[in-house]
Amino acid sequence: MTQLQINEVAPRDGFQIEATFVPTAAKIRLIDALSATGLARIEATSFVSPKAVPALADAAEVVAGITRRPGVGITVLVPNLKGAERALAAGVDEINLVMSASDSHGLANLRMTSAQSLEQLAAIVEAVRAHPQGRELFINASLSTSFGCPFEGAVAEARVLALVERQLALGVQGVTLCDTTGMANPAQVARLCEAAQARFPGIPFTLHFHNTRGMGLANALAAWQAGITRFDASLGGLGGCPYAPGATGNVCTEDLVHMFEQMGVATGVDLDALLAASATLPELVGHETPGQVVKAGKADRRYPMPAR
Amino acid sequence: MTQLQINEVAPRDGFQIEATFVPTAAKIRLIDALSATGLARIEATSFVSPKAVPALADAAEVVAGITRRPGVGITVLVPNLKGAERALAAGVDEINLVMSASDSHGLANLRMTSAQSLEQLAAIVEAVRAHPQGRELFINASLSTSFGCPFEGAVAEARVLALVERQLALGVQGVTLCDTTGMANPAQVARLCEAAQARFPGIPFTLHFHNTRGMGLANALAAWQAGITRFDASLGGLGGCPYAPGATGNVCTEDLVHMFEQMGVATGVDLDALLAASATLPELVGHETPGQVVKAGKADRRYPMPAR
């Protein structure tokens, strides 16, 4: 059975919406601790405008400060050409471009329609490949609202697949299908995962779920049953979407790892080390996290018999 | 596709561990509201000793006070012979007997080993069938710790199946396999559901999950994929286990109904009415509930585009 590849996104997708600025040294310590757990990949930060996302204004310092470990890919979110140049200068293993499958989410989040985003993706890929440090860089693209848009509603599977085809034609090497606001259900996940893999064999698809409506792990299960082995997840379940207030965040890394390890599906991750890292989050962000295994303990936890 | 049958257990499994006594009139109002949503079955209370569980001391008044609706079965938990007599006097459609698959949980929770519980089950079934009101009563049995025991750890599948066989031989007509402290994982759920149905064809099995480690809906999905159509669930995700402190409770009824309805699996339940009932819980129990759809809204919820 193929080992899962978990891409930890809390340092980017989690911290970007926190009210508290997590100090650069603490970010570096956390990423180093995460690297030591055996995660396949860490999305360390975003080379976004510091004005747009002050929480990640220290992107270059973070990438420069972390300890690189063989086998742990460091990726960063790159929202535009300027971000790509900063990422190339910083030196990373992978970049993650981003666009929305729905025009209204693209306009709200990136001020671009899907068509405009594709033009920008083309320009970024071209610039990266022309750069001496960019020739071998792995280029991934995340496709937000692949399972539905909080403004438009349903996003047709045919539209999602057509956008993936365009991304790949531009030179994108891997695609992350994102359930940005937790609208996906397991039946839909199975359908889209099967269709994407059938149409684009050999392309590494990553699935990105949110637990907004409690279906995060059920959707991950459905994706895995459909042959997906790459998942985004966020330590402690940090993250979320500003357009879905009151909702919990991304699918929680340690809860995801726990479920699959309990099922006998190898993740390569040291769950105890991951839980220890998660336990440091409340002090960093100033609030409890939605993760459940960090509170309840692993399924093999034993309790003493109550005295009667 | 077979319509699911949801058994709502919040009035029993939820309220029994709340610190606040929910007034009898409020319990009756809630059960009546739940009956109107199209749920197949409601576990209205437990005929347990009022000293052991003061929160349910009003069991007889609750059963007498609720409005009975055709198509909505009223069931009650019956922990012993005395409870069975009280349930027969109250008049219900079904009784739910209870025992543990592990001796240590049985001793901690019921002061009985599994063997002692089976003897008691035999006595209860005999007494019920000898009673004029008991001849046609549906007798279900819940088997706690079917997926693991918080004191002993793993419970062998062979032991669980052997206990089910004994229960059925005693005249029990349906069995609920309970993941009492949220230890089950989807692979294990699929295995036990398949094995139980293969060995006891035609027997209605109900699955009872907790969301202790976030796997409640994933486990329900796995059970459904294995052919299970009957589920226990608790409004708002109320409930839990005193032996797993800090953990969330039972799988949440409205989140379960939401997931399956989104998947196109009919539940017969009016989700909006269910969400309205769930929204009344915080006032009744004095705290927020773990349910997520009641906070985030259904997946088809639309948001206005943000102003820029």
PDB file of N, CA and C in Angstrom, chain A residues 104 107-109 111 149-153 183 185-187 211-215 217-218 221 225 243-248 255 258-259 262-263 292-293 295-299 301-306 308, chain B residues 104 107-109 111 149-153 183 185-187 211-215 217-218 221-222 225 243-248 255 258-259 262-263 292-293 295-299 301-306 308:
ATOM      1  N   SER A 104     -16.283  34.108  -9.008  1.00  0.00           N
ATOM      2  CA  SER A 104     -16.594  35.031  -7.908  1.00  0.00           C
ATOM      3  C   SER A 104     -15.634  34.838  -6.729  1.00  0.00           C
ATOM      4  N   LEU A 107     -12.393  36.494  -7.801  1.00  0.00           N
ATOM      5  CA  LEU A 107     -12.474  37.960  -7.713  1.00  0.00           C
ATOM      6  C   LEU A 107     -12.418  38.415  -6.251  1.00  0.00           C
ATOM      7  N   ALA A 108     -13.100  37.692  -5.369  1.00  0.00           N
ATOM      8  CA  ALA A 108     -13.111  38.088  -3.955  1.00  0.00           C
ATOM      9  C   ALA A 108     -11.743  37.886  -3.315  1.00  0.00           C
ATOM     10  N   ASN A 109     -11.071  36.814  -3.677  1.00  0.00           N
ATOM     11  CA  ASN A 109      -9.854  36.417  -2.960  1.00  0.00           C
ATOM     12  C   ASN A 109      -8.589  36.933  -3.652  1.00  0.00           C
ATOM     13  N   ARG A 111      -8.827  38.944  -6.800  1.00  0.00           N
ATOM     14  CA  ARG A 111      -9.192  39.997  -7.768  1.00  0.00           C
ATOM     15  C   ARG A 111      -8.979  39.555  -9.212  1.00  0.00           C
ATOM     16  N   CYS A 149     -18.457  26.793  -4.346  1.00  0.00           N
ATOM     17  CA  CYS A 149     -18.052  28.169  -4.069  1.00  0.00           C
ATOM     18  C   CYS A 149     -19.036  28.784  -3.079  1.00  0.00           C
ATOM     19  N   PRO A 150     -18.540  29.471  -2.062  1.00  0.00           N
ATOM     20  CA  PRO A 150     -19.459  30.035  -1.070  1.00  0.00           C
ATOM     21  C   PRO A 150     -20.326  31.167  -1.638  1.00  0.00           C
ATOM     22  N   PHE A 151     -19.959  31.698  -2.791  1.00  0.00           N
ATOM     23  CA  PHE A 151     -20.749  32.770  -3.400  1.00  0.00           C
ATOM     24  C   PHE A 151     -21.666  32.245  -4.503  1.00  0.00           C
ATOM     25  N   GLU A 152     -21.135  31.343  -5.354  1.00  0.00           N
ATOM     26  CA  GLU A 152     -21.876  30.847  -6.518  1.00  0.00           C
ATOM     27  C   GLU A 152     -22.604  29.541  -6.272  1.00  0.00           C
ATOM     28  N   GLY A 153     -22.114  28.764  -5.304  1.00  0.00           N
ATOM     29  CA  GLY A 153     -22.674  27.432  -5.096  1.00  0.00           C
ATOM     30  C   GLY A 153     -21.897  26.389  -5.878  1.00  0.00           C
ATOM     31  N   MET A 183     -17.438  22.459   1.633  1.00  0.00           N
ATOM     32  CA  MET A 183     -18.724  22.140   1.003  1.00  0.00           C
ATOM     33  C   MET A 183     -18.770  20.723   0.446  1.00  0.00           C
ATOM     34  N   ASN A 185     -18.742  16.675  -0.127  1.00  0.00           N
ATOM     35  CA  ASN A 185     -19.216  15.484   0.579  1.00  0.00           C
ATOM     36  C   ASN A 185     -18.519  14.270  -0.020  1.00  0.00           C
ATOM     37  N   PRO A 186     -18.504  13.142   0.708  1.00  0.00           N
ATOM     38  CA  PRO A 186     -17.714  11.994   0.261  1.00  0.00           C
ATOM     39  C   PRO A 186     -18.082  11.457  -1.115  1.00  0.00           C
ATOM     40  N   ALA A 187     -19.349  11.509  -1.493  1.00  0.00           N
ATOM     41  CA  ALA A 187     -19.737  10.988  -2.803  1.00  0.00           C
ATOM     42  C   ALA A 187     -19.148  11.873  -3.910  1.00  0.00           C
ATOM     43  N   ASN A 211     -12.801  21.169   7.597  1.00  0.00           N
ATOM     44  CA  ASN A 211     -13.740  20.425   8.441  1.00  0.00           C
ATOM     45  C   ASN A 211     -14.964  21.266   8.814  1.00  0.00           C
ATOM     46  N   THR A 212     -15.246  22.247   7.996  1.00  0.00           N
ATOM     47  CA  THR A 212     -16.313  23.223   8.254  1.00  0.00           C
ATOM     48  C   THR A 212     -17.625  22.586   8.703  1.00  0.00           C
ATOM     49  N   ARG A 213     -17.987  21.501   8.060  1.00  0.00           N
ATOM     50  CA  ARG A 213     -19.263  20.842   8.382  1.00  0.00           C
ATOM     51  C   ARG A 213     -19.039  19.421   8.900  1.00  0.00           C
ATOM     52  N   GLY A 214     -17.845  19.216   9.476  1.00  0.00           N
ATOM     53  CA  GLY A 214     -17.549  17.948  10.147  1.00  0.00           C
ATOM     54  C   GLY A 214     -17.145  16.811   9.227  1.00  0.00           C
ATOM     55  N   MET A 215     -17.086  17.074   7.909  1.00  0.00           N
ATOM     56  CA  MET A 215     -16.860  15.985   6.955  1.00  0.00           C
ATOM     57  C   MET A 215     -15.406  15.837   6.526  1.00  0.00           C
ATOM     58  N   LEU A 217     -12.596  14.373   7.692  1.00  0.00           N
ATOM     59  CA  LEU A 217     -11.992  13.032   7.670  1.00  0.00           C
ATOM     60  C   LEU A 217     -12.784  12.078   6.777  1.00  0.00           C
ATOM     61  N   ALA A 218     -14.095  12.233   6.740  1.00  0.00           N
ATOM     62  CA  ALA A 218     -14.901  11.379   5.852  1.00  0.00           C
ATOM     63  C   ALA A 218     -14.520  11.642   4.399  1.00  0.00           C
ATOM     64  N   LEU A 221     -11.168  10.066   3.726  1.00  0.00           N
ATOM     65  CA  LEU A 221     -11.361   8.626   3.551  1.00  0.00           C
ATOM     66  C   LEU A 221     -11.849   8.315   2.139  1.00  0.00           C
ATOM     67  N   GLN A 225      -9.934   6.146  -0.673  1.00  0.00           N
ATOM     68  CA  GLN A 225     -10.574   4.985  -1.307  1.00  0.00           C
ATOM     69  C   GLN A 225     -10.544   5.114  -2.828  1.00  0.00           C
ATOM     70  N   TYR A 243     -14.678  33.756   4.657  1.00  0.00           N
ATOM     71  CA  TYR A 243     -16.044  33.828   4.143  1.00  0.00           C
ATOM     72  C   TYR A 243     -16.974  32.815   4.802  1.00  0.00           C
ATOM     73  N   ALA A 244     -16.454  32.050   5.768  1.00  0.00           N
ATOM     74  CA  ALA A 244     -17.317  31.084   6.457  1.00  0.00           C
ATOM     75  C   ALA A 244     -17.137  31.255   7.958  1.00  0.00           C
ATOM     76  N   PRO A 245     -17.608  32.363   8.504  1.00  0.00           N
ATOM     77  CA  PRO A 245     -17.386  32.645   9.918  1.00  0.00           C
ATOM     78  C   PRO A 245     -18.051  31.603  10.827  1.00  0.00           C
ATOM     79  N   GLY A 246     -17.448  31.382  11.981  1.00  0.00           N
ATOM     80  CA  GLY A 246     -18.023  30.436  12.938  1.00  0.00           C
ATOM     81  C   GLY A 246     -17.645  29.006  12.645  1.00  0.00           C
ATOM     82  N   ALA A 247     -16.985  28.796  11.516  1.00  0.00           N
ATOM     83  CA  ALA A 247     -16.680  27.434  11.101  1.00  0.00           C
ATOM     84  C   ALA A 247     -15.300  27.024  11.599  1.00  0.00           C
ATOM     85  N   THR A 248     -15.096  25.723  11.771  1.00  0.00           N
ATOM     86  CA  THR A 248     -13.764  25.248  12.104  1.00  0.00           C
ATOM     87  C   THR A 248     -12.918  25.272  10.840  1.00  0.00           C
ATOM     88  N   ASP A 255      -5.239  14.526  13.498  1.00  0.00           N
ATOM     89  CA  ASP A 255      -6.435  13.684  13.443  1.00  0.00           C
ATOM     90  C   ASP A 255      -6.439  12.842  12.162  1.00  0.00           C
ATOM     91  N   HIS A 258      -3.737  10.162  12.583  1.00  0.00           N
ATOM     92  CA  HIS A 258      -4.266   9.189  13.540  1.00  0.00           C
ATOM     93  C   HIS A 258      -5.260   8.236  12.874  1.00  0.00           C
ATOM     94  N   MET A 259      -6.194   8.782  12.110  1.00  0.00           N
ATOM     95  CA  MET A 259      -7.194   7.921  11.457  1.00  0.00           C
ATOM     96  C   MET A 259      -6.514   6.924  10.520  1.00  0.00           C
ATOM     97  N   GLN A 262      -4.430   4.325  12.363  1.00  0.00           N
ATOM     98  CA  GLN A 262      -5.322   3.352  12.998  1.00  0.00           C
ATOM     99  C   GLN A 262      -5.864   2.346  11.971  1.00  0.00           C
ATOM    100  N   MET A 263      -6.057   2.819  10.755  1.00  0.00           N
ATOM    101  CA  MET A 263      -6.565   1.944   9.685  1.00  0.00           C
ATOM    102  C   MET A 263      -5.475   1.052   9.120  1.00  0.00           C
ATOM    103  N   GLN A 292      -8.881  17.107  17.724  1.00  0.00           N
ATOM    104  CA  GLN A 292      -9.545  16.303  18.759  1.00  0.00           C
ATOM    105  C   GLN A 292      -8.621  15.284  19.394  1.00  0.00           C
ATOM    106  N   VAL A 293      -7.707  14.694  18.628  1.00  0.00           N
ATOM    107  CA  VAL A 293      -6.844  13.665  19.215  1.00  0.00           C
ATOM    108  C   VAL A 293      -5.915  14.290  20.252  1.00  0.00           C
ATOM    109  N   LYS A 295      -6.689  16.405  22.340  1.00  0.00           N
ATOM    110  CA  LYS A 295      -7.446  16.495  23.598  1.00  0.00           C
ATOM    111  C   LYS A 295      -7.823  15.115  24.139  1.00  0.00           C
ATOM    112  N   ALA A 296      -8.280  14.230  23.262  1.00  0.00           N
ATOM    113  CA  ALA A 296      -8.806  12.935  23.717  1.00  0.00           C
ATOM    114  C   ALA A 296      -7.721  11.877  23.853  1.00  0.00           C
ATOM    115  N   GLY A 297      -6.575  12.101  23.219  1.00  0.00           N
ATOM    116  CA  GLY A 297      -5.557  11.053  23.188  1.00  0.00           C
ATOM    117  C   GLY A 297      -5.828  10.089  22.049  1.00  0.00           C
ATOM    118  N   LYS A 298      -4.827   9.304  21.725  1.00  0.00           N
ATOM    119  CA  LYS A 298      -4.971   8.337  20.638  1.00  0.00           C
ATOM    120  C   LYS A 298      -5.966   7.238  21.025  1.00  0.00           C
ATOM    121  N   ALA A 299      -6.457   6.519  20.024  1.00  0.00           N
ATOM    122  CA  ALA A 299      -7.458   5.477  20.275  1.00  0.00           C
ATOM    123  C   ALA A 299      -6.916   4.369  21.171  1.00  0.00           C
ATOM    124  N   ARG A 301      -5.214   4.851  23.805  1.00  0.00           N
ATOM    125  CA  ARG A 301      -5.064   5.349  25.175  1.00  0.00           C
ATOM    126  C   ARG A 301      -5.886   4.490  26.136  1.00  0.00           C
ATOM    127  N   ARG A 302      -5.265   4.134  27.248  1.00  0.00           N
ATOM    128  CA  ARG A 302      -5.951   3.334  28.265  1.00  0.00           C
ATOM    129  C   ARG A 302      -6.242   4.201  29.479  1.00  0.00           C
ATOM    130  N   TYR A 303      -7.400   3.978  30.089  1.00  0.00           N
ATOM    131  CA  TYR A 303      -7.788   4.688  31.312  1.00  0.00           C
ATOM    132  C   TYR A 303      -7.769   3.719  32.483  1.00  0.00           C
ATOM    133  N   PRO A 304      -7.510   4.220  33.680  1.00  0.00           N
ATOM    134  CA  PRO A 304      -7.629   3.353  34.855  1.00  0.00           C
ATOM    135  C   PRO A 304      -9.100   3.057  35.128  1.00  0.00           C
ATOM    136  N   MET A 305      -9.363   1.886  35.661  1.00  0.00           N
ATOM    137  CA  MET A 305     -10.736   1.564  36.065  1.00  0.00           C
ATOM    138  C   MET A 305     -11.157   2.528  37.166  1.00  0.00           C
ATOM    139  N   PRO A 306     -12.392   3.042  37.091  1.00  0.00           N
ATOM    140  CA  PRO A 306     -12.843   3.946  38.162  1.00  0.00           C
ATOM    141  C   PRO A 306     -12.988   3.189  39.481  1.00  0.00           C
ATOM    142  N   ARG A 308     -14.890   2.254  42.855  1.00  0.00           N
ATOM    143  CA  ARG A 308     -16.333   2.240  43.172  1.00  0.00           C
ATOM    144  C   ARG A 308     -16.539   2.127  44.664  1.00  0.00           C
TER     145      ARG A 308
ATOM    146  N   SER B 104     -14.269  -5.423  31.735  1.00  0.00           N
ATOM    147  CA  SER B 104     -13.913  -4.299  32.619  1.00  0.00           C
ATOM    148  C   SER B 104     -14.855  -3.115  32.410  1.00  0.00           C
ATOM    149  N   LEU B 107     -18.068  -4.069  34.150  1.00  0.00           N
ATOM    150  CA  LEU B 107     -17.947  -3.935  35.616  1.00  0.00           C
ATOM    151  C   LEU B 107     -17.965  -2.473  36.024  1.00  0.00           C
ATOM    152  N   ALA B 108     -17.285  -1.609  35.273  1.00  0.00           N
ATOM    153  CA  ALA B 108     -17.235  -0.189  35.616  1.00  0.00           C
ATOM    154  C   ALA B 108     -18.590   0.482  35.423  1.00  0.00           C
ATOM    155  N   ASN B 109     -19.300   0.092  34.376  1.00  0.00           N
ATOM    156  CA  ASN B 109     -20.508   0.812  33.990  1.00  0.00           C
ATOM    157  C   ASN B 109     -21.767   0.165  34.550  1.00  0.00           C
ATOM    158  N   ARG B 111     -21.562  -2.917  36.644  1.00  0.00           N
ATOM    159  CA  ARG B 111     -21.189  -3.854  37.720  1.00  0.00           C
ATOM    160  C   ARG B 111     -21.443  -5.311  37.340  1.00  0.00           C
ATOM    161  N   CYS B 149     -12.182  -1.049  24.224  1.00  0.00           N
ATOM    162  CA  CYS B 149     -12.552  -0.727  25.600  1.00  0.00           C
ATOM    163  C   CYS B 149     -11.524   0.259  26.163  1.00  0.00           C
ATOM    164  N   PRO B 150     -11.976   1.326  26.816  1.00  0.00           N
ATOM    165  CA  PRO B 150     -11.014   2.311  27.334  1.00  0.00           C
ATOM    166  C   PRO B 150     -10.140   1.754  28.464  1.00  0.00           C
ATOM    167  N   PHE B 151     -10.520   0.613  29.029  1.00  0.00           N
ATOM    168  CA  PHE B 151      -9.715   0.015  30.104  1.00  0.00           C
ATOM    169  C   PHE B 151      -8.835  -1.122  29.591  1.00  0.00           C
ATOM    170  N   GLU B 152      -9.418  -1.969  28.727  1.00  0.00           N
ATOM    171  CA  GLU B 152      -8.712  -3.169  28.256  1.00  0.00           C
ATOM    172  C   GLU B 152      -8.001  -2.978  26.923  1.00  0.00           C
ATOM    173  N   GLY B 153      -8.486  -2.027  26.129  1.00  0.00           N
ATOM    174  CA  GLY B 153      -7.957  -1.868  24.772  1.00  0.00           C
ATOM    175  C   GLY B 153      -8.772  -2.665  23.775  1.00  0.00           C
ATOM    176  N   MET B 183     -13.169   4.827  19.728  1.00  0.00           N
ATOM    177  CA  MET B 183     -11.911   4.151  19.404  1.00  0.00           C
ATOM    178  C   MET B 183     -11.913   3.556  18.003  1.00  0.00           C
ATOM    179  N   ASN B 185     -12.047   2.863  13.987  1.00  0.00           N
ATOM    180  CA  ASN B 185     -11.584   3.516  12.758  1.00  0.00           C
ATOM    181  C   ASN B 185     -12.326   2.892  11.572  1.00  0.00           C
ATOM    182  N   PRO B 186     -12.355   3.587  10.433  1.00  0.00           N
ATOM    183  CA  PRO B 186     -13.182   3.126   9.307  1.00  0.00           C
ATOM    184  C   PRO B 186     -12.853   1.719   8.812  1.00  0.00           C
ATOM    185  N   ALA B 187     -11.598   1.320   8.835  1.00  0.00           N
ATOM    186  CA  ALA B 187     -11.253  -0.017   8.348  1.00  0.00           C
ATOM    187  C   ALA B 187     -11.844  -1.083   9.268  1.00  0.00           C
ATOM    188  N   ASN B 211     -17.705  10.845  18.371  1.00  0.00           N
ATOM    189  CA  ASN B 211     -16.771  11.646  17.579  1.00  0.00           C
ATOM    190  C   ASN B 211     -15.518  12.029  18.383  1.00  0.00           C
ATOM    191  N   THR B 212     -15.222  11.224  19.378  1.00  0.00           N
ATOM    192  CA  THR B 212     -14.134  11.494  20.322  1.00  0.00           C
ATOM    193  C   THR B 212     -12.825  11.893  19.644  1.00  0.00           C
ATOM    194  N   ARG B 213     -12.498  11.220  18.566  1.00  0.00           N
ATOM    195  CA  ARG B 213     -11.234  11.486  17.860  1.00  0.00           C
ATOM    196  C   ARG B 213     -11.483  11.964  16.431  1.00  0.00           C
ATOM    197  N   GLY B 214     -12.666  12.553  16.222  1.00  0.00           N
ATOM    198  CA  GLY B 214     -12.982  13.181  14.938  1.00  0.00           C
ATOM    199  C   GLY B 214     -13.431  12.238  13.843  1.00  0.00           C
ATOM    200  N   MET B 215     -13.507  10.942  14.149  1.00  0.00           N
ATOM    201  CA  MET B 215     -13.788   9.951  13.098  1.00  0.00           C
ATOM    202  C   MET B 215     -15.260   9.554  12.993  1.00  0.00           C
ATOM    203  N   LEU B 217     -18.060  10.749  11.569  1.00  0.00           N
ATOM    204  CA  LEU B 217     -18.705  10.688  10.249  1.00  0.00           C
ATOM    205  C   LEU B 217     -17.960   9.744   9.307  1.00  0.00           C
ATOM    206  N   ALA B 218     -16.646   9.683   9.422  1.00  0.00           N
ATOM    207  CA  ALA B 218     -15.879   8.751   8.580  1.00  0.00           C
ATOM    208  C   ALA B 218     -16.288   7.308   8.900  1.00  0.00           C
ATOM    209  N   LEU B 221     -19.694   6.676   7.425  1.00  0.00           N
ATOM    210  CA  LEU B 221     -19.532   6.456   5.982  1.00  0.00           C
ATOM    211  C   LEU B 221     -19.083   5.022   5.708  1.00  0.00           C
ATOM    212  N   ALA B 222     -18.099   4.563   6.462  1.00  0.00           N
ATOM    213  CA  ALA B 222     -17.588   3.200   6.267  1.00  0.00           C
ATOM    214  C   ALA B 222     -18.664   2.165   6.560  1.00  0.00           C
ATOM    215  N   GLN B 225     -21.121   2.177   3.671  1.00  0.00           N
ATOM    216  CA  GLN B 225     -20.517   1.498   2.516  1.00  0.00           C
ATOM    217  C   GLN B 225     -20.566  -0.020   2.698  1.00  0.00           C
ATOM    218  N   TYR B 243     -15.593   8.236  30.963  1.00  0.00           N
ATOM    219  CA  TYR B 243     -14.236   7.676  31.015  1.00  0.00           C
ATOM    220  C   TYR B 243     -13.312   8.287  29.975  1.00  0.00           C
ATOM    221  N   ALA B 244     -13.799   9.252  29.187  1.00  0.00           N
ATOM    222  CA  ALA B 244     -12.957   9.908  28.184  1.00  0.00           C
ATOM    223  C   ALA B 244     -13.115  11.420  28.311  1.00  0.00           C
ATOM    224  N   PRO B 245     -12.584  11.984  29.385  1.00  0.00           N
ATOM    225  CA  PRO B 245     -12.783  13.408  29.647  1.00  0.00           C
ATOM    226  C   PRO B 245     -12.142  14.272  28.566  1.00  0.00           C
ATOM    227  N   GLY B 246     -12.721  15.458  28.321  1.00  0.00           N
ATOM    228  CA  GLY B 246     -12.171  16.377  27.327  1.00  0.00           C
ATOM    229  C   GLY B 246     -12.581  16.035  25.910  1.00  0.00           C
ATOM    230  N   ALA B 247     -13.255  14.927  25.753  1.00  0.00           N
ATOM    231  CA  ALA B 247     -13.606  14.466  24.414  1.00  0.00           C
ATOM    232  C   ALA B 247     -14.983  14.978  24.025  1.00  0.00           C
ATOM    233  N   THR B 248     -15.229  15.123  22.723  1.00  0.00           N
ATOM    234  CA  THR B 248     -16.566  15.465  22.264  1.00  0.00           C
ATOM    235  C   THR B 248     -17.430  14.223  22.353  1.00  0.00           C
ATOM    236  N   ASP B 255     -25.295  16.716  11.698  1.00  0.00           N
ATOM    237  CA  ASP B 255     -24.113  16.602  10.834  1.00  0.00           C
ATOM    238  C   ASP B 255     -24.160  15.296  10.029  1.00  0.00           C
ATOM    239  N   HIS B 258     -26.908  15.695   7.411  1.00  0.00           N
ATOM    240  CA  HIS B 258     -26.384  16.618   6.392  1.00  0.00           C
ATOM    241  C   HIS B 258     -25.438  15.886   5.439  1.00  0.00           C
ATOM    242  N   MET B 259     -24.500  15.115   5.995  1.00  0.00           N
ATOM    243  CA  MET B 259     -23.540  14.418   5.135  1.00  0.00           C
ATOM    244  C   MET B 259     -24.265  13.473   4.181  1.00  0.00           C
ATOM    245  N   GLN B 262     -26.357  15.283   1.565  1.00  0.00           N
ATOM    246  CA  GLN B 262     -25.479  15.872   0.551  1.00  0.00           C
ATOM    247  C   GLN B 262     -24.980  14.804  -0.430  1.00  0.00           C
ATOM    248  N   MET B 263     -24.795  13.598   0.073  1.00  0.00           N
ATOM    249  CA  MET B 263     -24.340  12.491  -0.771  1.00  0.00           C
ATOM    250  C   MET B 263     -25.467  11.921  -1.635  1.00  0.00           C
ATOM    251  N   GLN B 292     -21.491  20.929  14.077  1.00  0.00           N
ATOM    252  CA  GLN B 292     -20.834  21.924  13.229  1.00  0.00           C
ATOM    253  C   GLN B 292     -21.769  22.551  12.209  1.00  0.00           C
ATOM    254  N   VAL B 293     -22.703  21.794  11.672  1.00  0.00           N
ATOM    255  CA  VAL B 293     -23.586  22.362  10.640  1.00  0.00           C
ATOM    256  C   VAL B 293     -24.482  23.431  11.248  1.00  0.00           C
ATOM    257  N   LYS B 295     -23.595  25.574  13.268  1.00  0.00           N
ATOM    258  CA  LYS B 295     -22.819  26.823  13.309  1.00  0.00           C
ATOM    259  C   LYS B 295     -22.455  27.305  11.902  1.00  0.00           C
ATOM    260  N   ALA B 296     -22.034  26.398  11.036  1.00  0.00           N
ATOM    261  CA  ALA B 296     -21.528  26.796   9.712  1.00  0.00           C
ATOM    262  C   ALA B 296     -22.634  26.922   8.675  1.00  0.00           C
ATOM    263  N   GLY B 297     -23.780  26.339   8.945  1.00  0.00           N
ATOM    264  CA  GLY B 297     -24.832  26.288   7.925  1.00  0.00           C
ATOM    265  C   GLY B 297     -24.613  25.110   6.989  1.00  0.00           C
ATOM    266  N   LYS B 298     -25.643  24.785   6.243  1.00  0.00           N
ATOM    267  CA  LYS B 298     -25.548  23.664   5.312  1.00  0.00           C
ATOM    268  C   LYS B 298     -24.573  23.989   4.178  1.00  0.00           C
ATOM    269  N   ALA B 299     -24.122  22.956   3.481  1.00  0.00           N
ATOM    270  CA  ALA B 299     -23.138  23.153   2.410  1.00  0.00           C
ATOM    271  C   ALA B 299     -23.684  24.021   1.282  1.00  0.00           C
ATOM    272  N   ARG B 301     -25.289  26.724   1.692  1.00  0.00           N
ATOM    273  CA  ARG B 301     -25.402  28.114   2.151  1.00  0.00           C
ATOM    274  C   ARG B 301     -24.596  29.047   1.240  1.00  0.00           C
ATOM    275  N   ARG B 302     -25.196  30.160   0.854  1.00  0.00           N
ATOM    276  CA  ARG B 302     -24.505  31.144   0.014  1.00  0.00           C
ATOM    277  C   ARG B 302     -24.169  32.361   0.853  1.00  0.00           C
ATOM    278  N   TYR B 303     -22.998  32.933   0.571  1.00  0.00           N
ATOM    279  CA  TYR B 303     -22.576  34.162   1.237  1.00  0.00           C
ATOM    280  C   TYR B 303     -22.588  35.305   0.237  1.00  0.00           C
ATOM    281  N   PRO B 304     -22.800  36.527   0.715  1.00  0.00           N
ATOM    282  CA  PRO B 304     -22.681  37.674  -0.201  1.00  0.00           C
ATOM    283  C   PRO B 304     -21.211  37.902  -0.549  1.00  0.00           C
ATOM    284  N   MET B 305     -20.943  38.395  -1.745  1.00  0.00           N
ATOM    285  CA  MET B 305     -19.569  38.753  -2.109  1.00  0.00           C
ATOM    286  C   MET B 305     -19.107  39.884  -1.192  1.00  0.00           C
ATOM    287  N   PRO B 306     -17.869  39.787  -0.713  1.00  0.00           N
ATOM    288  CA  PRO B 306     -17.379  40.879   0.145  1.00  0.00           C
ATOM    289  C   PRO B 306     -17.210  42.166  -0.660  1.00  0.00           C
ATOM    290  N   ARG B 308     -15.238  45.460  -1.742  1.00  0.00           N
ATOM    291  CA  ARG B 308     -13.781  45.740  -1.777  1.00  0.00           C
ATOM    292  C   ARG B 308     -13.558  47.229  -1.930  1.00  0.00           C
TER     293      ARG B 308
END
